[in-house]
Coordinates of N, CA and C in Angstrom, one line a residue:
Chain A
E77 N 14.6 3.3 1.3 CA 13.4 3.0 2.1 C 13.5 1.7 2.7
T78 N 13.1 1.6 4.0 CA 13.2 0.3 4.7 C 11.9 -0.5 4.7
G79 N 10.8 0.1 4.2 CA 9.5 -0.6 4.2 C 8.7 -0.3 5.4
V80 N 9.2 0.6 6.3 CA 8.5 1.0 7.5 C 8.3 2.5 7.4
T81 N 7.1 3.0 7.4 CA 6.8 4.4 7.3 C 6.2 4.9 8.6
Q82 N 6.5 6.2 8.9 CA 5.9 6.8 10.1 C 5.4 8.1 9.7
T83 N 4.2 8.5 10.3 CA 3.7 9.8 10.2 C 3.1 10.3 11.5
P84 N 3.2 11.6 11.8 CA 3.9 12.6 11.0 C 5.4 12.5 11.2
R85 N 6.2 13.2 10.4 CA 7.6 13.2 10.6 C 8.0 14.1 11.7
H86 N 7.2 15.2 11.9 CA 7.5 16.2 12.9 C 6.2 16.5 13.6
L87 N 6.2 16.7 14.9 CA 5.0 17.0 15.7 C 5.4 17.9 16.8
V88 N 4.6 19.1 16.9 CA 4.8 20.0 18.1 C 3.4 20.0 18.8
M89 N 3.4 19.7 20.1 CA 2.2 19.7 20.8 C 2.3 20.3 22.2
G90 N 1.2 20.8 22.7 CA 1.2 21.4 24.0 C 1.0 20.2 25.0
M91 N 1.2 20.5 26.3 CA 1.1 19.5 27.3 C -0.4 19.0 27.5
T92 N -1.3 19.8 27.1 CA -2.7 19.3 27.2 C -3.3 18.7 26.0
N93 N -2.5 18.7 24.9 CA -3.0 18.1 23.7 C -3.1 16.6 23.7
K94 N -3.9 16.0 22.7 CA -3.9 14.6 22.5 C -3.5 14.4 21.0
K95 N -2.6 13.6 20.8 CA -2.1 13.3 19.4 C -1.8 11.8 19.3
S96 N -1.6 11.4 18.0 CA -1.3 10.0 17.8 C -0.2 9.9 16.7
L97 N 0.8 9.0 17.0 CA 1.8 8.7 16.0 C 1.4 7.4 15.3
K98 N 1.7 7.3 14.0 CA 1.3 6.2 13.2 C 2.5 5.5 12.6
C99 N 2.5 4.2 12.6 CA 3.6 3.4 11.9 C 2.9 2.3 11.1
E100 N 3.5 2.1 9.9 CA 3.0 1.1 9.0 C 4.2 0.4 8.4
Q101 N 4.1 -1.0 8.3 CA 5.2 -1.7 7.7 C 4.6 -2.6 6.6
H102 N 5.3 -2.6 5.5 CA 4.9 -3.3 4.2 C 5.7 -4.5 4.0
L103 N 6.2 -5.1 5.1 CA 7.2 -6.2 4.9 C 6.7 -7.5 5.3
G104 N 5.4 -7.6 5.7 CA 4.8 -8.8 6.1 C 5.4 -9.4 7.4
H105 N 5.9 -8.5 8.3 CA 6.5 -8.9 9.5 C 5.4 -9.1 10.6
N106 N 5.8 -9.9 11.6 CA 4.8 -10.2 12.7 C 5.0 -9.4 14.0
A107 N 6.2 -8.8 14.1 CA 6.6 -8.1 15.3 C 6.8 -6.6 15.0
M108 N 6.3 -5.7 15.9 CA 6.5 -4.3 15.8 C 6.9 -3.7 17.1
Y109 N 7.7 -2.6 17.1 CA 8.3 -2.0 18.2 C 8.1 -0.5 18.2
W110 N 8.0 0.1 19.4 CA 8.2 1.5 19.6 C 9.5 1.8 20.4
Y111 N 10.3 2.7 20.0 CA 11.5 3.1 20.7 C 11.5 4.6 20.9
K112 N 12.1 5.1 21.9 CA 12.3 6.5 22.2 C 13.8 6.8 22.1
Q113 N 14.2 7.8 21.3 CA 15.6 8.2 21.3 C 15.7 9.7 21.6
S114 N 16.3 9.9 22.8 CA 16.5 11.3 23.3 C 18.0 11.6 23.0
A115 N 18.2 12.9 23.0 CA 19.6 13.4 22.7 C 20.5 12.9 23.8
K116 N 21.7 12.4 23.4 CA 22.7 11.9 24.2 C 22.4 10.7 25.0
K117 N 21.3 10.0 24.7 CA 20.9 8.8 25.4 C 20.7 7.7 24.4
P118 N 20.8 6.4 24.9 CA 20.6 5.3 23.9 C 19.2 5.1 23.6
L119 N 18.9 4.4 22.5 CA 17.6 4.0 22.1 C 16.9 3.2 23.3
E120 N 15.7 3.6 23.6 CA 15.0 3.0 24.7 C 13.8 2.3 24.2
L121 N 13.8 1.0 24.4 CA 12.6 0.2 24.0 C 11.4 0.6 24.8
M122 N 10.3 0.8 24.2 CA 9.0 1.2 24.9 C 8.1 0.0 24.9
F123 N 7.7 -0.4 23.7 CA 6.6 -1.4 23.6 C 7.0 -2.4 22.5
V124 N 6.6 -3.7 22.7 CA 6.7 -4.7 21.7 C 5.4 -5.4 21.4
Y125 N 5.1 -5.6 20.2 CA 3.9 -6.3 19.8 C 4.3 -7.5 18.9
N126 N 3.7 -8.6 19.1 CA 3.9 -9.8 18.3 C 2.5 -10.4 17.9
F127 N 2.3 -10.5 16.6 CA 0.9 -10.9 16.2 C -0.2 -10.1 16.9
K128 N 0.0 -8.8 16.9 CA -1.0 -7.8 17.4 C -1.1 -7.9 19.0
E129 N -0.4 -8.7 19.7 CA -0.5 -8.8 21.1 C 0.7 -8.1 21.7
Q130 N 0.5 -7.3 22.7 CA 1.6 -6.7 23.4 C 2.4 -7.7 24.3
T131 N 3.7 -7.7 24.0 CA 4.5 -8.7 24.8 C 5.5 -8.0 25.7
E132 N 5.6 -6.7 25.5 CA 6.6 -6.0 26.3 C 6.1 -4.5 26.6
N133 N 6.1 -4.1 27.8 CA 5.9 -2.7 28.2 C 7.0 -2.4 29.1
N134 N 7.9 -1.6 28.6 CA 9.2 -1.3 29.4 C 9.0 -0.2 30.4
S135 N 8.0 -0.4 31.3 CA 7.7 0.6 32.4 C 7.5 2.0 31.8
V136 N 6.7 2.0 30.8 CA 6.4 3.3 30.1 C 5.2 4.0 30.8
P137 N 5.3 5.3 31.1 CA 4.2 6.0 31.7 C 2.9 5.9 30.9
S138 N 1.8 5.9 31.6 CA 0.5 5.7 31.0 C 0.1 6.8 30.0
R139 N 0.8 7.9 30.0 CA 0.4 9.0 29.1 C 0.8 8.6 27.7
F140 N 1.5 7.5 27.5 CA 1.8 6.8 26.2 C 0.9 5.6 26.1
S141 N 0.1 5.5 25.1 CA -0.8 4.4 25.0 C -0.7 3.8 23.6
P142 N -0.1 2.5 23.5 CA 0.0 1.9 22.2 C -1.2 1.2 21.7
E143 N -1.3 1.1 20.4 CA -2.4 0.3 19.8 C -2.0 -0.4 18.6
C144 N -2.3 -1.7 18.4 CA -1.9 -2.4 17.3 C -3.1 -3.2 16.7
P145 N -3.8 -2.5 15.8 CA -5.0 -3.1 15.3 C -4.8 -4.4 14.4
N146 N -3.6 -4.4 13.7 CA -3.2 -5.6 12.9 C -1.7 -5.6 12.8
S147 N -1.2 -6.6 12.2 CA 0.3 -6.8 12.2 C 1.0 -5.7 11.4
S148 N 0.3 -5.0 10.6 CA 0.9 -4.0 9.7 C 0.9 -2.6 10.3
H149 N 0.1 -2.3 11.3 CA -0.1 -1.0 11.8 C 0.2 -0.9 13.3
L150 N 0.8 0.2 13.7 CA 1.1 0.4 15.1 C 0.9 1.9 15.4
F151 N 0.2 2.2 16.4 CA -0.1 3.6 16.8 C 0.5 3.8 18.2
L152 N 0.8 5.1 18.5 CA 1.2 5.5 19.8 C 0.4 6.7 20.1
H153 N -0.6 6.6 21.0 CA -1.5 7.7 21.4 C -0.8 8.4 22.6
L154 N -0.8 9.8 22.4 CA -0.1 10.6 23.4 C -1.1 11.6 24.0
H155 N -1.1 11.7 25.3 CA -1.9 12.7 26.0 C -1.2 13.2 27.3
T156 N -1.4 14.4 27.6 CA -0.8 15.1 28.7 C 0.6 14.8 28.9
L157 N 1.4 15.0 27.8 CA 2.8 14.8 27.8 C 3.5 15.9 28.5
Q158 N 4.8 15.6 28.9 CA 5.7 16.6 29.6 C 6.8 17.0 28.6
P159 N 7.4 18.2 28.8 CA 8.5 18.6 27.9 C 9.6 17.6 27.8
E160 N 9.9 16.8 28.9 CA 10.9 15.8 28.8 C 10.6 14.6 27.9
D161 N 9.4 14.6 27.5 CA 9.0 13.5 26.5 C 9.4 13.9 25.1
S162 N 9.9 15.1 24.9 CA 10.4 15.5 23.6 C 11.5 14.6 23.2
A163 N 11.4 14.0 22.0 CA 12.4 13.1 21.5 C 12.1 12.6 20.1
L164 N 12.9 11.7 19.6 CA 12.6 11.1 18.3 C 12.0 9.7 18.6
Y165 N 10.8 9.5 18.1 CA 10.1 8.2 18.4 C 10.2 7.4 17.1
L166 N 10.8 6.2 17.3 CA 11.1 5.3 16.2 C 10.2 4.0 16.3
C167 N 9.7 3.7 15.2 CA 9.0 2.4 15.1 C 9.9 1.4 14.3
A168 N 9.8 0.2 14.7 CA 10.6 -0.9 14.0 C 9.7 -2.1 13.8
S169 N 10.1 -2.9 12.9 CA 9.4 -4.2 12.7 C 10.5 -5.3 12.5
S170 N 10.1 -6.6 12.7 CA 11.0 -7.7 12.4 C 10.1 -8.9 12.1
Q171 N 10.7 -9.8 11.4 CA 9.9 -11.0 10.9 C 9.2 -11.6 12.1
D172 N 9.9 -11.9 13.1 CA 9.3 -12.4 14.4 C 10.0 -11.7 15.5
I173 N 9.4 -11.9 16.7 CA 10.0 -11.2 17.8 C 11.4 -11.6 18.1
V174 N 12.2 -10.7 18.5 CA 13.6 -11.0 18.9 C 13.6 -12.0 20.1
S175 N 14.2 -13.1 19.9 CA 14.2 -14.1 21.0 C 15.3 -15.1 20.7
A176 N 15.5 -16.0 21.6 CA 16.5 -17.0 21.5 C 16.2 -17.9 20.3
G177 N 17.3 -18.2 19.6 CA 17.2 -19.1 18.4 C 16.9 -18.3 17.1
N178 N 16.6 -17.1 17.2 CA 16.5 -16.3 15.9 C 17.3 -15.1 16.0
T179 N 17.6 -14.5 14.8 CA 18.5 -13.4 14.8 C 17.8 -12.3 14.0
N180 N 16.6 -12.0 14.4 CA 15.8 -11.1 13.6 C 16.3 -9.7 13.6
E181 N 16.6 -9.3 12.3 CA 17.0 -7.9 12.1 C 15.8 -7.0 12.2
Q182 N 15.9 -5.9 12.8 CA 14.8 -5.0 13.0 C 15.0 -3.9 11.9
F183 N 13.9 -3.6 11.2 CA 13.8 -2.5 10.2 C 13.2 -1.3 10.8
F184 N 13.9 -0.2 10.8 CA 13.4 1.0 11.5 C 12.7 1.9 10.5
G185 N 11.7 2.7 11.0 CA 11.1 3.8 10.2 C 12.0 5.0 10.4
P186 N 11.7 6.1 9.7 CA 12.5 7.3 9.8 C 12.2 8.1 11.1
G187 N 11.2 7.7 11.9 CA 11.0 8.4 13.2 C 10.0 9.6 13.1
T188 N 9.5 9.9 14.2 CA 8.7 11.2 14.4 C 9.4 12.0 15.4
R189 N 9.8 13.2 15.0 CA 10.5 14.2 15.9 C 9.4 14.9 16.7
L190 N 9.3 14.6 18.0 CA 8.2 15.2 18.8 C 8.8 16.3 19.7
T191 N 8.1 17.4 19.7 CA 8.4 18.5 20.6 C 7.2 18.8 21.5
V192 N 7.4 18.8 22.8 CA 6.3 19.1 23.7 C 6.6 20.4 24.4
L193 N 5.7 21.4 24.2 CA 5.9 22.7 24.7 C 5.3 22.9 26.1
Chain B
S222 N 24.2 -3.5 37.6 CA 23.2 -3.3 36.5 C 23.9 -3.5 35.2
Q223 N 23.1 -3.8 34.2 CA 23.7 -4.0 32.8 C 24.1 -2.6 32.3
K224 N 25.3 -2.7 31.6 CA 25.8 -1.5 31.0 C 26.5 -1.8 29.7
I225 N 26.2 -0.9 28.7 CA 26.8 -1.0 27.4 C 27.5 0.3 27.1
E226 N 28.8 0.3 26.8 CA 29.5 1.5 26.5 C 30.2 1.4 25.1
Q227 N 30.0 2.5 24.4 CA 30.6 2.6 23.1 C 31.7 3.7 23.2
N228 N 32.8 3.4 22.5 CA 34.0 4.3 22.7 C 33.7 5.7 22.3
S229 N 34.3 6.6 22.8 CA 34.2 8.0 22.6 C 33.0 8.4 21.7
E230 N 32.3 9.3 22.2 CA 31.1 9.8 21.5 C 31.4 10.1 20.1
A231 N 32.6 10.7 19.8 CA 32.9 11.0 18.4 C 34.3 10.5 18.0
L232 N 34.4 10.1 16.8 CA 35.7 9.6 16.2 C 35.9 10.2 14.9
N233 N 37.1 10.8 14.7 CA 37.4 11.5 13.5 C 38.6 10.8 12.9
I234 N 38.5 10.4 11.6 CA 39.6 9.8 10.9 C 39.8 10.3 9.5
Q235 N 40.9 10.1 8.9 CA 41.2 10.5 7.5 C 40.7 9.4 6.5
E236 N 40.2 9.9 5.4 CA 39.8 9.0 4.4 C 40.8 8.0 4.0
G237 N 40.4 6.7 3.8 CA 41.4 5.7 3.5 C 41.9 4.9 4.6
K238 N 41.8 5.5 5.8 CA 42.2 4.8 7.0 C 41.1 3.8 7.5
T239 N 41.5 2.9 8.5 CA 40.5 2.0 9.1 C 40.0 2.6 10.3
A240 N 38.6 2.7 10.4 CA 38.0 3.1 11.6 C 37.7 1.9 12.5
T241 N 37.9 2.1 13.8 CA 37.6 1.0 14.7 C 36.8 1.5 15.8
L242 N 35.6 0.9 16.0 CA 34.7 1.4 17.0 C 34.5 0.2 18.0
T243 N 34.3 0.6 19.3 CA 34.3 -0.4 20.3 C 33.0 -0.4 21.0
C244 N 32.5 -1.6 21.4 CA 31.3 -1.8 22.2 C 31.7 -2.7 23.4
N245 N 31.7 -2.2 24.6 CA 32.0 -2.9 25.8 C 30.7 -3.1 26.6
Y246 N 30.6 -4.2 27.3 CA 29.4 -4.5 28.1 C 29.8 -5.1 29.4
T247 N 28.9 -4.9 30.4 CA 29.1 -5.5 31.7 C 27.8 -6.0 32.2
N248 N 27.9 -7.0 33.1 CA 26.7 -7.6 33.7 C 25.7 -8.1 32.6
Y249 N 26.2 -8.7 31.6 CA 25.4 -9.0 30.4 C 25.9 -10.3 29.8
S250 N 25.0 -11.2 29.3 CA 25.4 -12.4 28.6 C 24.6 -12.4 27.3
P251 N 25.1 -11.7 26.3 CA 24.3 -11.6 25.1 C 24.4 -12.9 24.2
A252 N 23.3 -13.2 23.6 CA 23.3 -14.4 22.7 C 23.9 -13.9 21.4
Y253 N 23.7 -12.7 21.0 CA 24.3 -12.2 19.8 C 24.3 -10.6 19.9
L254 N 25.0 -10.1 18.9 CA 25.3 -8.6 19.0 C 25.1 -8.1 17.5
Q255 N 24.5 -6.9 17.5 CA 24.2 -6.3 16.1 C 24.9 -4.9 16.1
W256 N 25.3 -4.5 14.9 CA 25.7 -3.2 14.6 C 24.8 -2.5 13.6
Y257 N 24.4 -1.3 14.0 CA 23.5 -0.5 13.1 C 24.2 0.8 12.8
R258 N 23.8 1.4 11.6 CA 24.2 2.7 11.2 C 23.0 3.6 11.3
Q259 N 23.2 4.9 11.8 CA 22.1 5.9 11.8 C 22.6 7.2 11.3
D260 N 21.9 7.7 10.3 CA 22.2 9.0 9.7 C 21.3 10.0 10.3
P261 N 21.7 11.3 10.4 CA 20.8 12.3 11.0 C 19.4 12.3 10.4
G262 N 18.4 12.4 11.3 CA 17.0 12.4 10.8 C 16.5 11.1 10.3
R263 N 17.2 10.1 10.5 CA 16.7 8.8 10.0 C 16.8 7.7 11.1
G264 N 16.1 6.6 10.8 CA 16.1 5.5 11.8 C 17.4 4.7 11.6
P265 N 17.8 3.9 12.5 CA 19.0 3.0 12.4 C 18.8 2.0 11.2
V266 N 19.9 1.6 10.6 CA 19.9 0.6 9.5 C 20.8 -0.5 9.9
F267 N 20.3 -1.7 9.9 CA 21.1 -2.9 10.2 C 22.3 -3.1 9.3
L268 N 23.4 -3.4 9.9 CA 24.7 -3.7 9.2 C 25.1 -5.1 9.3
L269 N 25.4 -5.6 10.5 CA 26.0 -6.9 10.7 C 25.5 -7.5 12.0
L270 N 25.5 -8.8 12.1 CA 25.1 -9.5 13.3 C 26.2 -10.6 13.6
I271 N 26.5 -10.8 14.8 CA 27.5 -11.8 15.2 C 27.0 -12.5 16.4
R272 N 27.1 -13.9 16.4 CA 26.6 -14.7 17.5 C 27.7 -14.9 18.5
E273 N 27.3 -15.3 19.7 CA 28.2 -15.5 20.8 C 29.3 -16.5 20.5
N274 N 29.0 -17.5 19.6 CA 30.0 -18.5 19.3 C 30.8 -18.2 18.1
E275 N 30.6 -17.0 17.6 CA 31.4 -16.6 16.4 C 32.5 -15.6 16.8
K276 N 33.6 -15.6 16.2 CA 34.7 -14.7 16.6 C 34.7 -13.5 15.7
E277 N 34.4 -13.7 14.4 CA 34.5 -12.6 13.4 C 33.5 -12.8 12.3
K278 N 33.0 -11.6 11.8 CA 32.1 -11.6 10.7 C 32.5 -10.5 9.7
R279 N 32.4 -10.8 8.4 CA 32.8 -9.7 7.5 C 31.7 -9.5 6.5
K280 N 31.6 -8.2 6.0 CA 30.7 -7.9 4.9 C 31.3 -6.7 4.2
E281 N 31.8 -7.0 3.0 CA 32.5 -6.0 2.2 C 33.6 -5.3 3.0
R282 N 33.5 -4.0 3.2 CA 34.6 -3.3 4.0 C 34.4 -3.3 5.5
L283 N 33.4 -4.0 5.9 CA 33.0 -4.1 7.3 C 33.5 -5.4 8.0
K284 N 34.0 -5.3 9.2 CA 34.4 -6.5 10.0 C 34.0 -6.3 11.4
V285 N 33.4 -7.3 12.0 CA 33.0 -7.3 13.4 C 33.7 -8.4 14.1
T286 N 34.2 -8.2 15.3 CA 34.7 -9.2 16.2 C 33.9 -9.2 17.5
F287 N 33.9 -10.4 18.1 CA 33.1 -10.5 19.3 C 33.9 -11.4 20.3
D288 N 34.3 -10.8 21.4 CA 35.1 -11.5 22.4 C 34.3 -11.6 23.7
T289 N 33.7 -12.7 24.0 CA 32.8 -12.8 25.2 C 33.6 -12.9 26.5
T290 N 34.9 -13.2 26.3 CA 35.8 -13.2 27.5 C 36.1 -11.7 28.0
L291 N 36.4 -10.9 27.0 CA 36.7 -9.5 27.2 C 35.4 -8.7 27.3
K292 N 34.3 -9.3 26.9 CA 33.0 -8.6 26.9 C 33.1 -7.4 26.0
Q293 N 33.5 -7.7 24.8 CA 33.8 -6.6 23.8 C 33.5 -7.0 22.4
S294 N 33.0 -6.0 21.6 CA 32.9 -6.2 20.2 C 33.6 -5.0 19.5
L295 N 34.4 -5.3 18.5 CA 35.0 -4.3 17.7 C 34.4 -4.3 16.3
F296 N 34.2 -3.1 15.8 CA 33.6 -2.9 14.5 C 34.6 -2.1 13.7
H297 N 35.0 -2.7 12.5 CA 36.0 -2.0 11.7 C 35.5 -1.7 10.4
I298 N 35.8 -0.5 9.9 CA 35.5 -0.1 8.5 C 36.8 0.2 7.8
T299 N 37.2 -0.6 6.9 CA 38.5 -0.5 6.2 C 38.3 0.5 5.0
A300 N 39.4 1.1 4.6 CA 39.4 2.0 3.4 C 38.2 3.0 3.5
S301 N 38.1 3.6 4.7 CA 37.0 4.5 5.0 C 36.8 5.6 4.0
Q302 N 35.5 6.0 3.8 CA 35.2 7.0 2.9 C 34.3 8.1 3.6
P303 N 34.3 9.3 3.1 CA 33.4 10.3 3.7 C 31.9 9.9 3.9
A304 N 31.5 9.0 2.9 CA 30.1 8.5 3.0 C 29.9 7.6 4.2
D305 N 30.9 7.1 4.8 CA 30.8 6.3 6.0 C 30.5 7.1 7.2
S306 N 30.6 8.4 7.1 CA 30.3 9.3 8.3 C 28.9 9.1 8.7
A307 N 28.7 8.8 10.0 CA 27.4 8.5 10.5 C 27.6 8.1 12.0
T308 N 26.4 7.8 12.7 CA 26.5 7.3 14.0 C 26.3 5.8 14.0
Y309 N 27.2 5.1 14.7 CA 27.1 3.6 14.7 C 26.7 3.1 16.0
L310 N 25.7 2.3 16.1 CA 25.1 1.8 17.3 C 25.4 0.3 17.4
C311 N 25.7 -0.2 18.6 CA 25.7 -1.6 18.9 C 24.5 -2.0 19.7
A312 N 24.0 -3.2 19.5 CA 22.8 -3.6 20.2 C 23.1 -5.1 20.6
L313 N 22.8 -5.3 21.9 CA 23.0 -6.7 22.4 C 21.6 -7.3 22.6
N314 N 21.6 -8.6 22.3 CA 20.4 -9.4 22.5 C 20.6 -10.6 23.3
T315 N 19.8 -10.8 24.3 CA 20.0 -12.0 25.2 C 19.0 -13.1 24.8
N316 N 19.2 -14.3 25.4 CA 18.3 -15.4 25.1 C 16.9 -15.1 25.6
A317 N 16.7 -14.1 26.5 CA 15.4 -13.8 27.0 C 14.7 -12.8 26.0
G318 N 15.4 -12.4 25.0 CA 14.8 -11.5 24.0 C 15.1 -10.1 24.2
K319 N 14.6 -9.2 23.3 CA 14.7 -7.8 23.3 C 16.1 -7.2 23.2
S320 N 16.2 -6.2 22.4 CA 17.5 -5.6 22.1 C 17.8 -4.4 23.0
T321 N 19.0 -4.3 23.5 CA 19.5 -3.2 24.3 C 20.6 -2.5 23.5
F322 N 20.4 -1.2 23.3 CA 21.3 -0.4 22.4 C 22.3 0.4 23.2
G323 N 23.5 0.5 22.7 CA 24.5 1.5 23.2 C 24.1 2.9 22.7
D324 N 24.8 3.9 23.3 CA 24.4 5.3 22.9 C 25.1 5.8 21.6
G325 N 25.9 4.9 21.0 CA 26.4 5.3 19.7 C 27.8 6.0 19.7
T326 N 28.5 5.8 18.6 CA 29.7 6.6 18.3 C 29.5 7.3 17.0
T327 N 29.7 8.6 16.9 CA 29.6 9.4 15.7 C 30.9 9.4 15.0
L328 N 31.0 8.8 13.8 CA 32.2 8.7 13.0 C 32.2 9.8 11.9
T329 N 33.3 10.5 11.8 CA 33.5 11.5 10.8 C 34.7 11.1 10.0
V330 N 34.5 10.9 8.7 CA 35.7 10.6 7.8 C 36.0 11.8 7.0
K331 N 37.2 12.3 7.1 CA 37.5 13.6 6.5 C 38.2 13.3 5.1
P332 N 37.9 14.0 4.1 CA 38.5 13.8 2.8 C 40.0 14.2 2.8

């Protein structure tokens, strides 16, 4: 166990549904991340939060809406998704945001396998 | 545009041999580079980090080299075991922050 949990582990939803992914870290970290991992493609950074403030939005469509109520919890709200959004969604945390001068290791959760029908 | 390439999608070797994985990059000036391991159905797990001013790092059976002239990192697993079978990802980090990952190499170690 890495100290980062994600729920649900699997999710199947229709294009008109609204659902949320949840991530929780028990490591006392200040930075949290959402990544998307599609088959045959590299991990794609979606959002970065540092001390609950969003510091990075990597041109993610608005049908993905992140929420970070505190440093331990991160949500990804989903609505009107497309079949091409089917992927493994990974949450990660690190002590501080990855930046010059530090070498923060990221701890990943197990991911949520999302299928959009 | 920035590009990260990891050698062949799949690498098969015999148990006991040394596995060597490659990470090449272009149009990039990373401050440091990380290697992660990912097993099916799980998130990546950090293995090793090497800074731009370091040539080599070791951890148990793992060794990483970093050549900023060649724009390449090599990841070695010596005395490989079937339990080393997994996908290995390299990630580059710049001074501006944020990690960019390669698409991984799947290693299979045969008994």
